[in-house]
Tab-separated table of N, CA and C in Angstrom:
chain	number	residue	atom	x	y	z
A	27	UNK	N	10.476	102.635	95.588
A	27	UNK	CA	11.206	101.664	96.381
A	27	UNK	C	11.318	100.332	95.638
A	28	UNK	N	10.205	99.827	95.104
A	28	UNK	CA	10.238	98.559	94.395
A	28	UNK	C	11.153	98.620	93.176
A	29	UNK	N	11.132	99.774	92.482
A	29	UNK	CA	12.004	99.917	91.326
A	29	UNK	C	13.463	99.780	91.742
A	30	UNK	N	13.813	100.424	92.868
A	30	UNK	CA	15.200	100.347	93.342
A	30	UNK	C	15.599	98.905	93.614
A	31	UNK	N	14.713	98.130	94.238
A	31	UNK	CA	15.038	96.742	94.550
A	31	UNK	C	15.179	95.912	93.280
A	32	UNK	N	14.331	96.170	92.295
A	32	UNK	CA	14.433	95.416	91.055
A	32	UNK	C	15.724	95.749	90.325
A	33	UNK	N	16.137	96.992	90.388
A	33	UNK	CA	17.349	97.375	89.667
A	33	UNK	C	18.619	96.901	90.365
A	34	UNK	N	18.534	96.562	91.645
A	34	UNK	CA	19.728	96.102	92.350
A	34	UNK	C	19.750	94.591	92.555
A	35	UNK	N	18.755	93.892	92.038
A	35	UNK	CA	18.752	92.441	92.148
A	35	UNK	C	18.184	91.921	93.448
A	36	UNK	N	17.401	92.733	94.166
A	36	UNK	CA	16.864	92.308	95.455
A	36	UNK	C	15.452	91.737	95.351
A	37	UNK	N	15.009	91.411	94.154
A	37	UNK	CA	13.668	90.843	94.022
A	37	UNK	C	13.570	89.494	94.710
A	38	UNK	N	14.686	88.828	94.954
A	38	UNK	CA	14.686	87.525	95.620
A	38	UNK	C	14.358	87.635	97.109
A	39	UNK	N	14.252	88.856	97.630
A	39	UNK	CA	13.899	89.033	99.039
A	39	UNK	C	12.553	88.421	99.377
A	40	UNK	N	11.633	88.454	98.445
A	40	UNK	CA	10.283	87.995	98.725
A	40	UNK	C	10.228	86.512	99.045
A	41	UNK	N	11.182	85.738	98.588
A	41	UNK	CA	11.179	84.308	98.891
A	41	UNK	C	11.724	84.051	100.294
A	42	UNK	N	12.380	85.023	100.917
A	42	UNK	CA	12.825	84.912	102.302
A	42	UNK	C	14.068	84.077	102.519
A	43	UNK	N	14.791	83.737	101.473
A	43	UNK	CA	16.010	82.946	101.646
A	43	UNK	C	17.182	83.907	101.646
A	44	UNK	N	17.846	83.996	102.785
A	44	UNK	CA	18.885	85.008	102.962
A	44	UNK	C	20.047	84.825	101.994
A	45	UNK	N	20.437	83.600	101.691
A	45	UNK	CA	21.566	83.383	100.806
A	45	UNK	C	21.270	83.813	99.374
A	46	UNK	N	19.997	83.990	99.035
A	46	UNK	CA	19.664	84.357	97.672
A	46	UNK	C	19.893	85.840	97.387
A	47	UNK	N	20.055	86.646	98.447
A	47	UNK	CA	20.292	88.068	98.207
A	47	UNK	C	21.717	88.235	97.683
A	48	UNK	N	21.826	88.896	96.584
A	48	UNK	CA	23.102	89.147	95.947
A	48	UNK	C	23.942	90.078	96.838
A	49	UNK	N	25.182	89.693	97.110
A	49	UNK	CA	26.070	90.498	97.969
A	49	UNK	C	26.331	91.862	97.336
A	50	UNK	N	26.483	91.904	96.016
A	50	UNK	CA	26.706	93.194	95.352
A	50	UNK	C	25.502	94.112	95.537
A	51	UNK	N	24.298	93.546	95.495
A	51	UNK	CA	23.093	94.337	95.716
A	51	UNK	C	23.070	94.854	97.150
A	52	UNK	N	23.469	94.010	98.089
A	52	UNK	CA	23.538	94.411	99.493
A	52	UNK	C	24.536	95.555	99.668
A	53	UNK	N	25.683	95.451	98.995
A	53	UNK	CA	26.717	96.492	99.074
A	53	UNK	C	26.270	97.809	98.438
A	54	UNK	N	25.281	97.743	97.559
A	54	UNK	CA	24.776	98.982	96.959
A	54	UNK	C	23.837	99.717	97.923
A	55	UNK	N	23.402	99.027	98.971
A	55	UNK	CA	22.491	99.622	99.951
A	55	UNK	C	23.173	99.987	101.272
A	56	UNK	N	24.147	99.162	101.673
A	56	UNK	CA	24.718	99.290	103.016
A	56	UNK	C	26.238	99.257	102.997
A	57	UNK	N	26.829	99.908	104.014
A	57	UNK	CA	28.281	99.908	104.218
A	57	UNK	C	28.538	99.459	105.648
A	58	UNK	N	29.542	98.610	105.844
A	58	UNK	CA	29.865	98.051	107.153
A	58	UNK	C	31.210	98.563	107.634
A	59	UNK	N	31.266	99.006	108.885
A	59	UNK	CA	32.526	99.403	109.512
A	59	UNK	C	32.938	98.275	110.455
A	60	UNK	N	33.927	97.461	110.080
A	60	UNK	CA	34.311	96.299	110.888
A	60	UNK	C	34.902	96.660	112.251
A	61	UNK	N	35.385	97.888	112.411
A	61	UNK	CA	35.976	98.302	113.696
A	61	UNK	C	34.927	98.671	114.738
A	62	UNK	N	33.817	99.224	114.285
A	62	UNK	CA	32.754	99.613	115.219
A	62	UNK	C	31.593	98.625	115.205
A	63	UNK	N	31.470	97.865	114.113
A	63	UNK	CA	30.359	96.936	113.967
A	63	UNK	C	29.095	97.594	113.455
A	64	UNK	N	29.159	98.877	113.147
A	64	UNK	CA	27.980	99.594	112.676
A	64	UNK	C	27.805	99.425	111.170
A	65	UNK	N	26.551	99.420	110.764
A	65	UNK	CA	26.182	99.306	109.355
A	65	UNK	C	25.447	100.588	108.986
A	66	UNK	N	25.850	101.192	107.875
A	66	UNK	CA	25.281	102.476	107.457
A	66	UNK	C	24.580	102.342	106.116
A	67	UNK	N	23.519	103.103	105.956
A	67	UNK	CA	22.838	103.182	104.671
A	67	UNK	C	23.689	104.003	103.709
A	68	UNK	N	23.806	103.536	102.485
A	68	UNK	CA	24.427	104.356	101.446
A	68	UNK	C	23.404	104.665	100.363
A	69	UNK	N	22.242	104.037	100.463
A	69	UNK	CA	21.143	104.292	99.530
A	69	UNK	C	20.092	105.138	100.232
A	70	UNK	N	19.280	105.803	99.454
A	70	UNK	CA	18.174	106.587	99.990
A	70	UNK	C	16.866	105.938	99.568
A	71	UNK	N	15.882	106.033	100.428
A	71	UNK	CA	14.565	105.486	100.131
A	71	UNK	C	13.751	105.452	101.408
A	72	UNK	N	12.590	104.818	101.349
A	72	UNK	CA	11.709	104.725	102.515
A	72	UNK	C	12.435	103.979	103.642
A	73	UNK	N	12.616	104.657	104.770
A	73	UNK	CA	13.290	104.057	105.915
A	73	UNK	C	14.804	104.072	105.816
A	74	UNK	N	15.350	104.568	104.721
A	74	UNK	CA	16.799	104.610	104.523
A	74	UNK	C	17.259	106.061	104.540
A	75	UNK	N	18.076	106.396	105.498
A	75	UNK	CA	18.623	107.740	105.575
A	75	UNK	C	20.118	107.618	105.314
A	76	UNK	N	20.544	108.189	104.215
A	76	UNK	CA	21.927	108.073	103.780
A	76	UNK	C	22.894	108.502	104.884
A	77	UNK	N	23.924	107.694	105.094
A	77	UNK	CA	24.998	107.899	106.071
A	77	UNK	C	24.536	107.698	107.517
A	78	UNK	N	23.294	107.266	107.731
A	78	UNK	CA	22.794	107.007	109.086
A	78	UNK	C	22.958	105.524	109.401
A	79	UNK	N	23.284	105.225	110.663
A	79	UNK	CA	23.403	103.830	111.076
A	79	UNK	C	22.068	103.124	110.873
A	80	UNK	N	22.130	101.945	110.290
A	80	UNK	CA	20.930	101.160	110.010
A	80	UNK	C	20.651	100.226	111.182
A	81	UNK	N	19.390	99.901	111.369
A	81	UNK	CA	19.028	98.879	112.339
A	81	UNK	C	18.287	99.395	113.547
A	82	UNK	N	17.478	98.495	114.096
A	82	UNK	CA	16.747	98.765	115.331
A	82	UNK	C	16.911	97.574	116.255
A	83	UNK	N	16.798	97.833	117.543
A	83	UNK	CA	16.924	96.780	118.535
A	83	UNK	C	15.648	95.946	118.554
A	84	UNK	N	15.806	94.636	118.425
A	84	UNK	CA	14.674	93.716	118.411
A	84	UNK	C	14.423	93.175	119.817
A	85	UNK	N	13.253	92.575	120.028
A	85	UNK	CA	12.928	91.987	121.334
A	85	UNK	C	13.922	90.896	121.726
A	86	UNK	N	14.533	90.256	120.744
A	86	UNK	CA	15.507	89.191	120.992
A	86	UNK	C	16.829	89.728	121.536
A	87	UNK	N	17.022	91.049	121.446
A	87	UNK	CA	18.281	91.649	121.885
A	87	UNK	C	19.256	91.881	120.743
A	88	UNK	N	18.961	91.343	119.569
A	88	UNK	CA	19.798	91.537	118.396
A	88	UNK	C	19.341	92.789	117.649
A	89	UNK	N	20.174	93.265	116.721
A	89	UNK	CA	19.799	94.372	115.855
A	89	UNK	C	19.209	93.811	114.572
A	90	UNK	N	18.166	94.447	114.075
A	90	UNK	CA	17.539	94.041	112.829
A	90	UNK	C	17.534	95.186	111.844
A	91	UNK	N	17.655	94.853	110.568
A	91	UNK	CA	17.644	95.850	109.507
A	91	UNK	C	16.585	95.442	108.491
A	92	UNK	N	15.653	96.345	108.222
A	92	UNK	CA	14.603	96.066	107.242
A	92	UNK	C	15.070	96.498	105.863
A	93	UNK	N	15.014	95.551	104.943
A	93	UNK	CA	15.311	95.818	103.546
A	93	UNK	C	14.117	95.282	102.777
A	94	UNK	N	13.377	96.196	102.194
A	94	UNK	CA	12.161	95.768	101.512
A	94	UNK	C	11.183	95.161	102.513
A	95	UNK	N	10.590	94.050	102.168
A	95	UNK	CA	9.579	93.454	103.038
A	95	UNK	C	10.153	92.557	104.138
A	96	UNK	N	11.458	92.410	104.226
A	96	UNK	CA	12.047	91.450	105.154
A	96	UNK	C	12.980	92.121	106.155
A	97	UNK	N	12.958	91.598	107.382
A	97	UNK	CA	13.900	92.045	108.405
A	97	UNK	C	15.054	91.055	108.460
A	98	UNK	N	16.271	91.597	108.426
A	98	UNK	CA	17.484	90.780	108.440
A	98	UNK	C	18.228	91.015	109.742
A	99	UNK	N	18.879	90.020	110.267
A	99	UNK	CA	19.699	90.198	111.467
A	99	UNK	C	20.977	90.923	111.056
A	100	UNK	N	21.291	91.979	111.806
A	100	UNK	CA	22.435	92.829	111.455
A	100	UNK	C	23.750	92.062	111.483
A	101	UNK	N	23.913	91.109	112.396
A	101	UNK	CA	25.178	90.379	112.459
A	101	UNK	C	25.391	89.514	111.216
A	102	UNK	N	24.317	89.024	110.611
A	102	UNK	CA	24.448	88.244	109.377
A	102	UNK	C	24.801	89.164	108.195
A	103	UNK	N	24.208	90.351	108.184
A	103	UNK	CA	24.544	91.328	107.144
A	103	UNK	C	25.997	91.777	107.306
A	104	UNK	N	26.417	92.021	108.549
A	104	UNK	CA	27.805	92.427	108.810
A	104	UNK	C	28.765	91.359	108.281
A	105	UNK	N	28.455	90.101	108.554
A	105	UNK	CA	29.302	89.001	108.087
A	105	UNK	C	29.371	89.002	106.552
A	106	UNK	N	28.218	89.108	105.914
A	106	UNK	CA	28.166	89.071	104.453
A	106	UNK	C	28.933	90.238	103.825
A	107	UNK	N	28.759	91.427	104.385
A	107	UNK	CA	29.464	92.595	103.844
A	107	UNK	C	30.972	92.484	104.063
A	108	UNK	N	31.378	91.942	105.198
A	108	UNK	CA	32.806	91.848	105.521
A	108	UNK	C	33.502	90.720	104.756
A	109	UNK	N	32.832	89.561	104.648
A	109	UNK	CA	33.462	88.379	104.049
A	109	UNK	C	33.068	88.143	102.593
A	110	UNK	N	32.083	88.896	102.101
A	110	UNK	CA	31.671	88.737	100.716
A	110	UNK	C	30.835	87.506	100.435
A	111	UNK	N	30.341	86.853	101.488
A	111	UNK	CA	29.494	85.666	101.348
A	111	UNK	C	28.642	85.528	102.602
A	112	UNK	N	27.469	84.930	102.440
A	112	UNK	CA	26.598	84.694	103.592
A	112	UNK	C	27.174	83.581	104.452
A	113	UNK	N	26.968	83.645	105.765
A	113	UNK	CA	27.446	82.553	106.623
A	113	UNK	C	26.731	81.251	106.280
A	114	UNK	N	27.442	80.137	106.426
A	114	UNK	CA	26.867	78.831	106.092
A	114	UNK	C	25.858	78.378	107.137
A	115	UNK	N	26.041	78.813	108.395
A	115	UNK	CA	25.159	78.379	109.478
A	115	UNK	C	24.890	79.576	110.375
A	116	UNK	N	25.170	79.466	111.643
A	116	UNK	CA	24.896	80.531	112.599
A	116	UNK	C	26.116	81.431	112.769
A	117	UNK	N	25.865	82.603	113.371
A	117	UNK	CA	26.935	83.526	113.729
A	117	UNK	C	26.941	83.645	115.246
A	118	UNK	N	28.117	83.489	115.837
A	118	UNK	CA	28.281	83.571	117.281
A	118	UNK	C	28.918	84.908	117.628
A	119	UNK	N	28.367	85.580	118.639
A	119	UNK	CA	28.996	86.777	119.204
A	119	UNK	C	29.930	86.288	120.302
A	120	UNK	N	31.219	86.370	120.084
A	120	UNK	CA	32.216	85.789	120.976
A	120	UNK	C	32.066	86.291	122.407
A	121	UNK	N	31.842	87.590	122.585
A	121	UNK	CA	31.738	88.141	123.938
A	121	UNK	C	30.328	88.053	124.510
A	122	UNK	N	29.386	87.519	123.734
A	122	UNK	CA	28.018	87.340	124.215
A	122	UNK	C	27.136	88.575	124.124
A	123	UNK	N	27.688	89.683	123.646
A	123	UNK	CA	26.906	90.916	123.518
A	123	UNK	C	26.242	90.911	122.143
A	124	UNK	N	24.925	90.785	122.115
A	124	UNK	CA	24.179	90.593	120.879
A	124	UNK	C	24.222	91.779	119.927
A	125	UNK	N	24.562	92.945	120.417
A	125	UNK	CA	24.614	94.131	119.562
A	125	UNK	C	26.035	94.493	119.140
A	126	UNK	N	27.021	93.724	119.582
A	126	UNK	CA	28.416	93.988	119.240
A	126	UNK	C	28.759	93.243	117.951
A	127	UNK	N	28.609	93.932	116.833
A	127	UNK	CA	28.808	93.307	115.531
A	127	UNK	C	30.149	93.648	114.894
A	128	UNK	N	31.147	93.941	115.722
A	128	UNK	CA	32.496	94.169	115.201
A	128	UNK	C	33.011	92.863	114.581
A	129	UNK	N	33.788	92.965	113.532
A	129	UNK	CA	34.297	91.777	112.829
A	129	UNK	C	35.067	90.854	113.776
A	130	UNK	N	35.824	91.413	114.711
A	130	UNK	CA	36.613	90.594	115.636
A	130	UNK	C	35.746	89.850	116.653
A	131	UNK	N	34.456	90.196	116.749
A	131	UNK	CA	33.561	89.563	117.711
A	131	UNK	C	32.612	88.555	117.070
A	132	UNK	N	32.682	88.395	115.758
A	132	UNK	CA	31.777	87.485	115.058
A	132	UNK	C	32.546	86.287	114.520
A	133	UNK	N	31.932	85.100	114.632
A	133	UNK	CA	32.511	83.895	114.053
A	133	UNK	C	31.384	82.958	113.647
A	134	UNK	N	31.641	82.185	112.601
A	134	UNK	CA	30.663	81.187	112.176
A	134	UNK	C	30.623	80.075	113.204
A	135	UNK	N	29.429	79.515	113.395
A	135	UNK	CA	29.266	78.461	114.388
A	135	UNK	C	28.140	77.518	113.990
A	136	UNK	N	28.270	76.286	114.436
A	136	UNK	CA	27.148	75.358	114.327
A	136	UNK	C	26.231	75.628	115.510
A	137	UNK	N	25.062	75.019	115.517
A	137	UNK	CA	24.145	75.179	116.640
A	137	UNK	C	24.788	74.695	117.936
A	138	UNK	N	25.501	73.588	117.867
A	138	UNK	CA	26.173	73.031	119.045
A	138	UNK	C	27.241	73.986	119.575
A	139	UNK	N	28.062	74.518	118.685
A	139	UNK	CA	29.114	75.452	119.096
A	139	UNK	C	28.514	76.716	119.688
A	140	UNK	N	27.468	77.235	119.064
A	140	UNK	CA	26.837	78.458	119.535
A	140	UNK	C	26.231	78.246	120.924
A	141	UNK	N	25.706	77.066	121.185
A	141	UNK	CA	25.125	76.759	122.486
A	141	UNK	C	26.140	76.736	123.610
A	142	UNK	N	27.391	76.470	123.286
A	142	UNK	CA	28.450	76.444	124.304
A	142	UNK	C	28.756	77.841	124.827
A	143	UNK	N	28.411	78.831	124.058
A	143	UNK	CA	28.740	80.208	124.391
A	143	UNK	C	27.538	80.977	124.941
A	144	UNK	N	26.494	80.260	125.348
A	144	UNK	CA	25.312	80.921	125.895
A	144	UNK	C	25.604	81.538	127.251
A	145	UNK	N	24.885	82.583	127.563
A	145	UNK	CA	25.010	83.210	128.871
A	145	UNK	C	24.191	82.475	129.915
A	146	UNK	N	24.049	83.078	131.042
A	146	UNK	CA	23.307	82.515	132.158
A	146	UNK	C	21.817	82.508	131.851
A	147	UNK	N	21.161	81.390	132.106
A	147	UNK	CA	19.723	81.268	131.887
A	147	UNK	C	18.966	82.169	132.865
A	148	UNK	N	17.815	82.686	132.425
A	148	UNK	CA	16.982	83.505	133.308
A	148	UNK	C	16.445	82.692	134.474
A	149	UNK	N	16.348	81.372	134.292
A	149	UNK	CA	15.826	80.491	135.343
A	149	UNK	C	16.894	80.115	136.373
A	150	UNK	N	18.142	80.470	136.111
A	150	UNK	CA	19.220	80.108	137.020
A	150	UNK	C	19.083	80.858	138.341
A	151	UNK	N	19.199	80.120	139.455
A	151	UNK	CA	19.070	80.746	140.769
A	151	UNK	C	20.390	80.813	141.531
A	152	UNK	N	21.417	80.096	141.057
A	152	UNK	CA	22.706	80.099	141.760
A	152	UNK	C	23.606	81.246	141.323
A	153	UNK	N	23.355	81.772	140.108
A	153	UNK	CA	24.221	82.810	139.564
A	153	UNK	C	25.427	82.235	138.840
A	154	UNK	N	25.516	80.900	138.768
A	154	UNK	CA	26.633	80.231	138.101
A	154	UNK	C	26.061	79.241	137.092
A	155	UNK	N	26.482	79.348	135.863
A	155	UNK	CA	25.978	78.487	134.802
A	155	UNK	C	26.271	77.015	135.118
A	156	UNK	N	25.235	76.177	135.018
A	156	UNK	CA	25.399	74.745	135.233
A	156	UNK	C	25.440	74.315	136.684
A	157	UNK	N	25.159	75.214	137.604
A	157	UNK	CA	25.193	74.893	139.036
A	157	UNK	C	23.841	75.211	139.658
A	158	UNK	N	23.324	74.245	140.433
A	158	UNK	CA	22.063	74.467	141.142
A	158	UNK	C	22.102	73.725	142.477
A	159	UNK	N	21.216	74.128	143.359
A	159	UNK	CA	21.148	73.467	144.665
A	159	UNK	C	20.140	72.339	144.588
A	160	UNK	N	20.563	71.148	145.014
A	160	UNK	CA	19.708	69.957	145.020
A	160	UNK	C	19.124	69.799	146.426
A	161	UNK	N	17.851	70.145	146.584
A	161	UNK	CA	17.192	70.096	147.898
A	161	UNK	C	17.099	68.673	148.441
A	162	UNK	N	16.997	67.704	147.534
A	162	UNK	CA	16.864	66.308	147.966
A	162	UNK	C	18.117	65.818	148.687
A	163	UNK	N	19.290	66.180	148.175
A	163	UNK	CA	20.548	65.739	148.796
A	163	UNK	C	21.183	66.825	149.657
A	164	UNK	N	20.608	68.034	149.616
A	164	UNK	CA	21.137	69.179	150.354
A	164	UNK	C	22.582	69.502	149.950
A	165	UNK	N	22.850	69.350	148.629
A	165	UNK	CA	24.188	69.631	148.095
A	165	UNK	C	24.054	70.436	146.803
A	166	UNK	N	25.161	70.997	146.375
A	166	UNK	CA	25.217	71.738	145.117
A	166	UNK	C	25.524	70.758	143.984
A	167	UNK	N	24.745	70.838	142.930
A	167	UNK	CA	24.899	69.936	141.792
A	167	UNK	C	25.470	70.719	140.615
A	168	UNK	N	26.391	70.089	139.896
A	168	UNK	CA	27.025	70.713	138.733
A	168	UNK	C	26.800	69.818	137.519
A	169	UNK	N	26.367	70.437	136.394
A	169	UNK	CA	26.122	69.702	135.153
A	169	UNK	C	26.662	70.487	133.969
A	170	UNK	N	26.806	69.782	132.851
A	170	UNK	CA	27.221	70.420	131.598
A	170	UNK	C	26.568	69.666	130.452
A	171	UNK	N	26.258	70.357	129.392
A	171	UNK	CA	25.657	69.717	128.222
A	171	UNK	C	26.733	69.556	127.154
A	172	UNK	N	26.966	68.307	126.753
A	172	UNK	CA	27.980	67.977	125.758
A	172	UNK	C	27.325	67.136	124.667
A	173	UNK	N	27.460	67.571	123.426
A	173	UNK	CA	26.854	66.866	122.290
A	173	UNK	C	25.378	66.595	122.519
A	174	UNK	N	24.663	67.609	122.997
A	174	UNK	CA	23.218	67.586	123.224
A	174	UNK	C	22.788	66.611	124.317
A	175	UNK	N	23.727	66.174	125.160
A	175	UNK	CA	23.397	65.283	126.277
A	175	UNK	C	23.896	65.905	127.572
A	176	UNK	N	23.072	65.809	128.633
A	176	UNK	CA	23.456	66.338	129.932
A	176	UNK	C	24.412	65.378	130.618
A	177	UNK	N	25.470	65.929	131.169
A	177	UNK	CA	26.490	65.142	131.865
A	177	UNK	C	26.585	65.673	133.291
A	178	UNK	N	26.414	64.782	134.261
A	178	UNK	CA	26.530	65.179	135.664
A	178	UNK	C	28.006	65.287	136.038
A	179	UNK	N	28.338	66.370	136.700
A	179	UNK	CA	29.716	66.572	137.161
A	179	UNK	C	29.854	66.278	138.648
A	180	UNK	N	28.739	65.965	139.290
A	180	UNK	CA	28.742	65.570	140.697
A	180	UNK	C	27.966	66.522	141.582
A	181	UNK	N	27.908	66.120	142.867
A	181	UNK	CA	27.266	66.932	143.904
A	181	UNK	C	28.336	67.320	144.912
A	182	UNK	N	28.232	68.558	145.401
A	182	UNK	CA	29.307	69.123	146.211
A	182	UNK	C	28.747	69.799	147.451
A	183	UNK	N	29.578	69.874	148.475
A	183	UNK	CA	29.195	70.506	149.737
A	183	UNK	C	29.045	72.019	149.585
A	184	UNK	N	29.910	72.603	148.737
A	184	UNK	CA	29.871	74.065	148.589
A	184	UNK	C	29.621	74.469	147.138
A	185	UNK	N	29.095	75.670	146.986
A	185	UNK	CA	28.855	76.218	145.648
A	185	UNK	C	30.184	76.451	144.923
A	186	UNK	N	31.228	76.773	145.669
A	186	UNK	CA	32.544	77.016	145.074
A	186	UNK	C	33.097	75.738	144.427
A	187	UNK	N	32.897	74.597	145.094
A	187	UNK	CA	33.368	73.322	144.540
A	187	UNK	C	32.591	72.969	143.270
A	188	UNK	N	31.286	73.188	143.304
A	188	UNK	CA	30.452	72.913	142.130
A	188	UNK	C	30.838	73.822	140.967
A	189	UNK	N	31.101	75.081	141.254
A	189	UNK	CA	31.509	76.039	140.221
A	189	UNK	C	32.861	75.652	139.629
A	190	UNK	N	33.777	75.203	140.476
A	190	UNK	CA	35.099	74.792	140.010
A	190	UNK	C	34.978	73.591	139.067
A	191	UNK	N	34.140	72.625	139.430
A	191	UNK	CA	33.925	71.452	138.571
A	191	UNK	C	33.354	71.877	137.221
A	192	UNK	N	32.432	72.811	137.231
A	192	UNK	CA	31.827	73.300	135.997
A	192	UNK	C	32.861	73.997	135.122
A	193	UNK	N	33.682	74.882	135.707
A	193	UNK	CA	34.712	75.603	134.949
A	193	UNK	C	35.721	74.634	134.319
A	194	UNK	N	36.101	73.615	135.071
A	194	UNK	CA	37.044	72.626	134.540
A	194	UNK	C	36.429	71.856	133.374
A	195	UNK	N	35.151	71.514	133.501
A	195	UNK	CA	34.456	70.794	132.427
A	195	UNK	C	34.304	71.679	131.193
A	196	UNK	N	34.021	72.964	131.376
A	196	UNK	CA	33.916	73.887	130.245
A	196	UNK	C	35.242	73.967	129.505
A	197	UNK	N	36.337	74.061	130.248
A	197	UNK	CA	37.663	74.119	129.624
A	197	UNK	C	37.948	72.833	128.847
A	198	UNK	N	37.529	71.702	129.394
A	198	UNK	CA	37.766	70.401	128.759
A	198	UNK	C	36.910	70.205	127.513
A	199	UNK	N	35.612	70.485	127.605
A	199	UNK	CA	34.683	70.167	126.527
A	199	UNK	C	34.454	71.298	125.530
A	200	UNK	N	34.502	72.550	125.976
A	200	UNK	CA	34.154	73.664	125.103
A	200	UNK	C	35.357	74.288	124.401
A	201	UNK	N	36.534	74.157	124.946
A	201	UNK	CA	37.767	74.700	124.415
A	201	UNK	C	37.625	76.174	124.015
A	202	UNK	N	37.820	76.533	122.736
A	202	UNK	CA	37.781	77.955	122.347
A	202	UNK	C	36.377	78.542	122.369
A	203	UNK	N	35.347	77.721	122.523
A	203	UNK	CA	33.979	78.214	122.574
A	203	UNK	C	33.573	78.547	124.015
A	204	UNK	N	34.466	78.349	124.947
A	204	UNK	CA	34.205	78.611	126.351
A	204	UNK	C	34.293	80.106	126.622
A	205	UNK	N	33.214	80.698	127.083
A	205	UNK	CA	33.198	82.144	127.335
A	205	UNK	C	33.809	82.493	128.695
A	206	UNK	N	33.761	81.581	129.651
A	206	UNK	CA	34.229	81.918	131.001
A	206	UNK	C	35.727	81.866	131.124
């Protein structure tokens, strides 16, 4: 296994810097299908079964692929194989499905942009992103985070009004990064 990595230029894996892995070396190990989002092994070795889909589901909900001593996020590998270069920052799954690595569902994003496309928090009790019930005023409160700052959208008599205010704010502030 180590010999294979040395011959393909993957010795830089040990330093853990993803951009240091040579794309040609990556292409000698894996093949990406941009229509399905699946990544297949083309090399044989420990943990590599030729023509078998690579990757396992991680606790984070993303797919991970082990190459040598390091686990790589499958969406970053998909991006690198498809575009011929590592992403400069983060990769956003447009539809919010962490395992959907089709080329049409991946886009480069900053941390701020990626945060605009987050799903519903596990702590949310209203079922609507950015909307909660304010017990002190006995009204529904709507908020949105813009440029890392919380912005109040007001308090409303009904959950529908609060949700409408939130949707309008998402359209205004998030534009193409708005998932709803």
